[in-house]
PDB file of C-alpha atoms in Angstrom:
ATOM      1  CA  MET A   1      32.221 -72.936  32.592  1.00  0.00           C
ATOM      2  CA  THR A   2      29.143 -70.562  31.683  1.00  0.00           C
ATOM      3  CA  VAL A   3      31.389 -67.786  30.208  1.00  0.00           C
ATOM      4  CA  GLU A   4      34.591 -68.001  28.177  1.00  0.00           C
ATOM      5  CA  PHE A   5      36.128 -64.405  28.599  1.00  0.00           C
ATOM      6  CA  ARG A   6      38.712 -63.671  25.199  1.00  0.00           C
ATOM      7  CA  GLN A   7      40.836 -60.476  25.576  1.00  0.00           C
ATOM      8  CA  LEU A   8      40.296 -57.806  23.059  1.00  0.00           C
ATOM      9  CA  GLU A   9      42.903 -55.993  21.129  1.00  0.00           C
ATOM     10  CA  VAL A  10      41.677 -53.038  23.294  1.00  0.00           C
ATOM     11  CA  ALA A  11      43.665 -53.357  26.511  1.00  0.00           C
ATOM     12  CA  GLY A  12      40.935 -53.605  29.310  1.00  0.00           C
ATOM     13  CA  SER A  13      38.235 -54.762  27.115  1.00  0.00           C
ATOM     14  CA  TRP A  14      36.805 -58.659  26.585  1.00  0.00           C
ATOM     15  CA  GLU A  15      34.678 -60.347  24.604  1.00  0.00           C
ATOM     16  CA  ILE A  16      32.441 -62.528  26.650  1.00  0.00           C
ATOM     17  CA  THR A  17      30.817 -65.539  25.612  1.00  0.00           C
ATOM     18  CA  PRO A  18      28.112 -66.929  27.759  1.00  0.00           C
ATOM     19  CA  LYS A  19      26.945 -70.659  27.294  1.00  0.00           C
ATOM     20  CA  GLN A  20      23.537 -71.906  26.639  1.00  0.00           C
ATOM     21  CA  PHE A  21      21.659 -74.244  27.799  1.00  0.00           C
ATOM     22  CA  GLY A  22      17.958 -74.440  25.591  1.00  0.00           C
ATOM     23  CA  ASP A  23      15.038 -76.868  25.459  1.00  0.00           C
ATOM     24  CA  ASP A  24      11.800 -77.354  24.221  1.00  0.00           C
ATOM     25  CA  ARG A  25      10.658 -73.873  26.379  1.00  0.00           C
ATOM     26  CA  GLY A  26      13.541 -72.050  25.543  1.00  0.00           C
ATOM     27  CA  VAL A  27      17.035 -70.614  26.212  1.00  0.00           C
ATOM     28  CA  PHE A  28      18.557 -69.817  29.828  1.00  0.00           C
ATOM     29  CA  LEU A  29      22.270 -68.892  30.365  1.00  0.00           C
ATOM     30  CA  GLU A  30      23.919 -66.965  32.680  1.00  0.00           C
ATOM     31  CA  TRP A  31      25.649 -63.185  30.779  1.00  0.00           C
ATOM     32  CA  PHE A  32      27.616 -62.139  33.902  1.00  0.00           C
ATOM     33  CA  LYS A  33      28.721 -64.667  36.648  1.00  0.00           C
ATOM     34  CA  ASP A  34      31.328 -62.555  38.806  1.00  0.00           C
ATOM     35  CA  PRO A  35      33.760 -65.653  39.869  1.00  0.00           C
ATOM     36  CA  ALA A  36      35.121 -65.332  36.189  1.00  0.00           C
ATOM     37  CA  PHE A  37      34.708 -61.625  36.001  1.00  0.00           C
ATOM     38  CA  VAL A  38      37.089 -61.499  38.795  1.00  0.00           C
ATOM     39  CA  GLU A  39      39.026 -64.023  37.065  1.00  0.00           C
ATOM     40  CA  ALA A  40      39.332 -62.206  33.641  1.00  0.00           C
ATOM     41  CA  VAL A  41      39.674 -58.813  34.459  1.00  0.00           C
ATOM     42  CA  GLY A  42      41.306 -59.204  37.944  1.00  0.00           C
ATOM     43  CA  HIS A  43      38.318 -57.494  40.169  1.00  0.00           C
ATOM     44  CA  SER A  44      34.729 -57.282  40.947  1.00  0.00           C
ATOM     45  CA  LEU A  45      32.508 -54.997  38.956  1.00  0.00           C
ATOM     46  CA  ASN A  46      31.152 -52.499  40.970  1.00  0.00           C
ATOM     47  CA  LEU A  47      27.615 -52.052  39.671  1.00  0.00           C
ATOM     48  CA  ALA A  48      26.265 -48.228  40.161  1.00  0.00           C
ATOM     49  CA  GLN A  49      23.818 -48.571  37.616  1.00  0.00           C
ATOM     50  CA  ALA A  50      21.624 -50.240  34.471  1.00  0.00           C
ATOM     51  CA  ASN A  51      20.917 -48.914  31.513  1.00  0.00           C
ATOM     52  CA  CYS A  52      17.973 -49.283  28.290  1.00  0.00           C
ATOM     53  CA  SER A  53      19.061 -48.356  25.163  1.00  0.00           C
ATOM     54  CA  VAL A  54      16.842 -48.931  22.034  1.00  0.00           C
ATOM     55  CA  SER A  55      17.222 -47.968  18.461  1.00  0.00           C
ATOM     56  CA  ALA A  56      16.583 -48.314  14.836  1.00  0.00           C
ATOM     57  CA  ALA A  57      18.200 -49.383  12.314  1.00  0.00           C
ATOM     58  CA  GLY A  58      21.195 -47.442  11.258  1.00  0.00           C
ATOM     59  CA  VAL A  59      21.554 -45.397  14.706  1.00  0.00           C
ATOM     60  CA  LEU A  60      24.984 -45.132  15.853  1.00  0.00           C
ATOM     61  CA  ARG A  61      25.512 -44.104  19.057  1.00  0.00           C
ATOM     62  CA  GLY A  62      28.839 -42.924  20.771  1.00  0.00           C
ATOM     63  CA  ILE A  63      31.920 -42.433  20.695  1.00  0.00           C
ATOM     64  CA  HIS A  64      31.665 -42.070  24.300  1.00  0.00           C
ATOM     65  CA  PHE A  65      33.702 -41.535  27.807  1.00  0.00           C
ATOM     66  CA  ALA A  66      33.591 -40.345  31.420  1.00  0.00           C
ATOM     67  CA  ASP A  67      36.459 -38.713  33.172  1.00  0.00           C
ATOM     68  CA  VAL A  68      38.977 -40.650  35.220  1.00  0.00           C
ATOM     69  CA  PRO A  69      38.727 -40.826  38.535  1.00  0.00           C
ATOM     70  CA  PRO A  70      36.415 -42.711  38.612  1.00  0.00           C
ATOM     71  CA  GLY A  71      35.278 -43.055  34.894  1.00  0.00           C
ATOM     72  CA  GLN A  72      32.550 -45.840  34.062  1.00  0.00           C
ATOM     73  CA  ALA A  73      33.391 -49.579  33.204  1.00  0.00           C
ATOM     74  CA  LYS A  74      30.685 -50.982  31.018  1.00  0.00           C
ATOM     75  CA  TYR A  75      29.428 -54.951  30.367  1.00  0.00           C
ATOM     76  CA  VAL A  76      26.989 -54.621  27.746  1.00  0.00           C
ATOM     77  CA  THR A  77      24.832 -57.211  25.870  1.00  0.00           C
ATOM     78  CA  CYS A  78      21.984 -57.073  23.487  1.00  0.00           C
ATOM     79  CA  ILE A  79      18.415 -59.169  24.223  1.00  0.00           C
ATOM     80  CA  ARG A  80      17.149 -57.736  21.074  1.00  0.00           C
ATOM     81  CA  GLY A  81      17.905 -57.857  17.645  1.00  0.00           C
ATOM     82  CA  ALA A  82      21.266 -56.646  16.786  1.00  0.00           C
ATOM     83  CA  VAL A  83      24.770 -54.028  17.388  1.00  0.00           C
ATOM     84  CA  LEU A  84      28.199 -53.788  16.125  1.00  0.00           C
ATOM     85  CA  ASP A  85      29.513 -52.811  19.301  1.00  0.00           C
ATOM     86  CA  VAL A  86      33.185 -50.918  19.506  1.00  0.00           C
ATOM     87  CA  VAL A  87      35.743 -50.179  22.235  1.00  0.00           C
ATOM     88  CA  VAL A  88      38.566 -47.250  20.922  1.00  0.00           C
ATOM     89  CA  ASP A  89      41.494 -46.636  22.888  1.00  0.00           C
ATOM     90  CA  ILE A  90      41.208 -42.879  24.260  1.00  0.00           C
ATOM     91  CA  ARG A  91      44.189 -43.150  26.494  1.00  0.00           C
ATOM     92  CA  VAL A  92      46.585 -40.682  25.997  1.00  0.00           C
ATOM     93  CA  GLY A  93      50.077 -43.018  26.916  1.00  0.00           C
ATOM     94  CA  SER A  94      48.466 -46.228  25.911  1.00  0.00           C
ATOM     95  CA  PRO A  95      50.740 -48.013  23.778  1.00  0.00           C
ATOM     96  CA  THR A  96      47.211 -48.676  21.211  1.00  0.00           C
ATOM     97  CA  PHE A  97      46.017 -45.036  21.110  1.00  0.00           C
ATOM     98  CA  GLY A  98      43.498 -44.060  18.391  1.00  0.00           C
ATOM     99  CA  SER A  99      42.954 -48.471  18.338  1.00  0.00           C
ATOM    100  CA  TRP A 100      39.505 -49.674  18.295  1.00  0.00           C
ATOM    101  CA  ASP A 101      37.599 -53.355  18.280  1.00  0.00           C
ATOM    102  CA  SER A 102      34.700 -54.589  17.943  1.00  0.00           C
ATOM    103  CA  VAL A 103      32.114 -56.943  19.177  1.00  0.00           C
ATOM    104  CA  LEU A 104      28.829 -57.988  17.542  1.00  0.00           C
ATOM    105  CA  LEU A 105      26.392 -58.313  19.830  1.00  0.00           C
ATOM    106  CA  ASP A 106      23.240 -59.946  19.053  1.00  0.00           C
ATOM    107  CA  ASP A 107      19.929 -61.942  20.897  1.00  0.00           C
ATOM    108  CA  ILE A 108      21.603 -65.357  18.486  1.00  0.00           C
ATOM    109  CA  ASP A 109      25.026 -66.046  20.423  1.00  0.00           C
ATOM    110  CA  ARG A 110      24.388 -63.846  22.914  1.00  0.00           C
ATOM    111  CA  ARG A 111      27.610 -62.460  23.823  1.00  0.00           C
ATOM    112  CA  ALA A 112      28.482 -59.247  25.905  1.00  0.00           C
ATOM    113  CA  ILE A 113      31.381 -56.873  25.690  1.00  0.00           C
ATOM    114  CA  TYR A 114      32.929 -55.298  28.651  1.00  0.00           C
ATOM    115  CA  LEU A 115      35.378 -52.044  29.140  1.00  0.00           C
ATOM    116  CA  SER A 116      36.938 -50.779  31.589  1.00  0.00           C
ATOM    117  CA  GLU A 117      37.060 -47.318  32.792  1.00  0.00           C
ATOM    118  CA  GLY A 118      38.858 -45.110  30.319  1.00  0.00           C
ATOM    119  CA  LEU A 119      38.283 -46.274  26.604  1.00  0.00           C
ATOM    120  CA  GLY A 120      35.869 -44.971  24.482  1.00  0.00           C
ATOM    121  CA  HIS A 121      32.272 -46.732  23.600  1.00  0.00           C
ATOM    122  CA  ALA A 122      29.574 -46.841  20.825  1.00  0.00           C
ATOM    123  CA  PHE A 123      27.729 -49.128  19.215  1.00  0.00           C
ATOM    124  CA  LEU A 124      25.204 -48.819  16.090  1.00  0.00           C
ATOM    125  CA  SER A 125      22.197 -51.157  15.752  1.00  0.00           C
ATOM    126  CA  LEU A 126      21.775 -52.922  12.544  1.00  0.00           C
ATOM    127  CA  GLU A 127      18.484 -54.212  13.496  1.00  0.00           C
ATOM    128  CA  ASP A 128      14.907 -52.026  14.443  1.00  0.00           C
ATOM    129  CA  ASP A 129      14.306 -52.304  17.724  1.00  0.00           C
ATOM    130  CA  SER A 130      17.390 -53.892  18.993  1.00  0.00           C
ATOM    131  CA  ALA A 131      17.427 -53.404  22.522  1.00  0.00           C
ATOM    132  CA  VAL A 132      21.276 -53.165  24.132  1.00  0.00           C
ATOM    133  CA  VAL A 133      21.708 -52.679  28.158  1.00  0.00           C
ATOM    134  CA  TYR A 134      24.402 -52.325  30.332  1.00  0.00           C
ATOM    135  CA  LEU A 135      25.870 -52.686  33.237  1.00  0.00           C
ATOM    136  CA  CYS A 136      27.861 -49.480  34.840  1.00  0.00           C
ATOM    137  CA  SER A 137      30.327 -48.847  37.509  1.00  0.00           C
ATOM    138  CA  ALA A 138      29.395 -45.338  37.938  1.00  0.00           C
ATOM    139  CA  GLY A 139      26.111 -43.214  36.982  1.00  0.00           C
ATOM    140  CA  TYR A 140      25.609 -40.991  34.522  1.00  0.00           C
ATOM    141  CA  ALA A 141      27.244 -37.482  35.701  1.00  0.00           C
ATOM    142  CA  PRO A 142      26.889 -34.916  33.030  1.00  0.00           C
ATOM    143  CA  GLY A 143      29.374 -32.965  34.013  1.00  0.00           C
ATOM    144  CA  ARG A 144      32.240 -35.300  33.442  1.00  0.00           C
ATOM    145  CA  GLU A 145      31.120 -37.195  29.912  1.00  0.00           C
ATOM    146  CA  HIS A 146      32.351 -36.615  26.801  1.00  0.00           C
ATOM    147  CA  GLY A 147      32.566 -37.297  22.907  1.00  0.00           C
ATOM    148  CA  ILE A 148      34.262 -38.118  20.392  1.00  0.00           C
ATOM    149  CA  ASN A 149      32.818 -38.518  16.421  1.00  0.00           C
ATOM    150  CA  PRO A 150      32.107 -42.121  15.284  1.00  0.00           C
ATOM    151  CA  LEU A 151      32.948 -40.704  12.260  1.00  0.00           C
ATOM    152  CA  ASP A 152      36.324 -39.574  12.883  1.00  0.00           C
ATOM    153  CA  LEU A 153      38.343 -40.579  10.024  1.00  0.00           C
ATOM    154  CA  GLU A 154      41.856 -40.438  12.597  1.00  0.00           C
ATOM    155  CA  VAL A 155      39.791 -43.416  14.475  1.00  0.00           C
ATOM    156  CA  GLY A 156      38.814 -45.532  11.419  1.00  0.00           C
ATOM    157  CA  ILE A 157      35.924 -47.538  12.687  1.00  0.00           C
ATOM    158  CA  ASP A 158      34.276 -49.831  10.081  1.00  0.00           C
ATOM    159  CA  TRP A 159      31.019 -48.989  10.330  1.00  0.00           C
ATOM    160  CA  PRO A 160      28.647 -51.285   8.518  1.00  0.00           C
ATOM    161  CA  ALA A 161      26.618 -50.411   5.585  1.00  0.00           C
ATOM    162  CA  THR A 162      24.010 -53.343   5.297  1.00  0.00           C
ATOM    163  CA  SER A 163      21.588 -54.064   8.291  1.00  0.00           C
ATOM    164  CA  ARG A 164      21.222 -57.184   9.308  1.00  0.00           C
ATOM    165  CA  SER A 165      18.631 -58.306   6.658  1.00  0.00           C
ATOM    166  CA  GLY A 166      21.232 -56.564   4.347  1.00  0.00           C
ATOM    167  CA  GLU A 167      19.709 -53.838   3.566  1.00  0.00           C
ATOM    168  CA  PRO A 168      21.395 -50.854   3.150  1.00  0.00           C
ATOM    169  CA  LEU A 169      22.253 -48.413   6.048  1.00  0.00           C
ATOM    170  CA  ASP A 170      21.597 -45.066   6.413  1.00  0.00           C
ATOM    171  CA  LEU A 171      23.508 -43.317   9.725  1.00  0.00           C
ATOM    172  CA  VAL A 172      21.446 -42.200  12.277  1.00  0.00           C
ATOM    173  CA  LEU A 173      23.575 -40.041  14.862  1.00  0.00           C
ATOM    174  CA  SER A 174      21.982 -37.458  17.991  1.00  0.00           C
ATOM    175  CA  GLU A 175      23.561 -32.972  17.300  1.00  0.00           C
ATOM    176  CA  LYS A 176      26.199 -34.195  20.494  1.00  0.00           C
ATOM    177  CA  ASP A 177      27.038 -36.889  18.597  1.00  0.00           C
ATOM    178  CA  ASN A 178      27.296 -35.464  14.972  1.00  0.00           C
ATOM    179  CA  ALA A 179      29.485 -32.502  16.675  1.00  0.00           C
ATOM    180  CA  ALA A 180      31.779 -34.719  19.002  1.00  0.00           C
ATOM    181  CA  PRO A 181      34.734 -33.198  18.362  1.00  0.00           C
ATOM    182  CA  SER A 182      37.786 -35.478  16.216  1.00  0.00           C
ATOM    183  CA  LEU A 183      40.178 -37.794  18.525  1.00  0.00           C
ATOM    184  CA  THR A 184      43.287 -35.324  17.840  1.00  0.00           C
ATOM    185  CA  GLU A 185      40.899 -32.480  18.580  1.00  0.00           C
ATOM    186  CA  ALA A 186      39.475 -33.830  21.486  1.00  0.00           C
ATOM    187  CA  GLU A 187      42.965 -34.233  22.619  1.00  0.00           C
ATOM    188  CA  ALA A 188      43.711 -31.494  22.271  1.00  0.00           C
ATOM    189  CA  SER A 189      41.571 -29.478  24.584  1.00  0.00           C
ATOM    190  CA  GLY A 190      42.414 -31.813  27.277  1.00  0.00           C
ATOM    191  CA  LEU A 191      39.778 -33.609  27.366  1.00  0.00           C
ATOM    192  CA  LEU A 192      41.115 -37.437  27.033  1.00  0.00           C
ATOM    193  CA  PRO A 193      41.878 -39.355  30.591  1.00  0.00           C
ATOM    194  CA  ARG A 194      46.129 -40.411  30.479  1.00  0.00           C
ATOM    195  CA  TYR A 195      46.847 -44.040  30.635  1.00  0.00           C
ATOM    196  CA  ILE A 196      48.566 -44.172  33.501  1.00  0.00           C
ATOM    197  CA  ASP A 197      45.561 -42.291  35.500  1.00  0.00           C
ATOM    198  CA  VAL A 198      42.790 -45.356  34.355  1.00  0.00           C
ATOM    199  CA  ARG A 199      46.167 -47.496  35.695  1.00  0.00           C
ATOM    200  CA  GLU A 200      46.271 -46.675  38.715  1.00  0.00           C
ATOM    201  CA  TRP A 201      42.603 -45.633  38.897  1.00  0.00           C
ATOM    202  CA  ILE A 202      42.340 -49.485  38.417  1.00  0.00           C
ATOM    203  CA  ASN A 203      45.037 -50.824  40.185  1.00  0.00           C
ATOM    204  CA  GLY A 204      43.116 -49.902  43.131  1.00  0.00           C
ATOM    205  CA  LEU A 205      40.001 -50.992  42.506  1.00  0.00           C
ATOM    206  CA  ASP A 206      38.771 -54.011  45.060  1.00  0.00           C
TER     207      ASP A 206
END
C-alpha cells in the first residue's frame, strides 16, 4: 500500500502517511489515492476546489468550518516547511464534542490529514514560508463560513511555543480569527453544525 490511514481521536478525521520512493534524483510519493481513501472513509472525495496557503512562522489560521449541508471536507498536506494541523469536534451532540487532535505536517514525512464535513480546522506554521495545500469538497462561500477563536481556553489546543528550529514563536492571527467567538458562544448563537445533520449528510455521499 502506498498510503496508510490512521483514524484520529476525533471521529471523521484521519492521518494519512504516504510511502516515499527516493533515489539520487529526489523523491516520489502518492499523497492522495482514491481507492485507499474510499476504503478508509467510505466514499470518494468530491473535489470542488484546491487551495494553497503560505505562512510565516507563528501564523495561526482557524478554527474554520462551514455550514452543513454541504459543509467543506478538507484533505490537507504541507509541501514545504512544517505546520501543526488540528481538527476540532464542533458537532453539537457528538460524543467527543469540544475535543481535538493534531498531526504534524511537514516536508519530511509528508503526511496528510483528512477532515470530514462538520469539523473545525486550524493550523500553526512552524517555519517561515510553510506551504499548505488542501483539496476541498466544496468551494469557498463567505456566507457559509464561520470560525472559533483558536486560543479559546475551553477548546484548549496545546499550540507549540517554539518553531521548527527551536526559536520562540510569536503567534500571529488575522483580525477575523482573533475576534472569532468561543466554542460556547458559537454554540449559543446557533453557528455550530449538529452531529445528526452531519451524519445524515455524510451517509448520503457516494
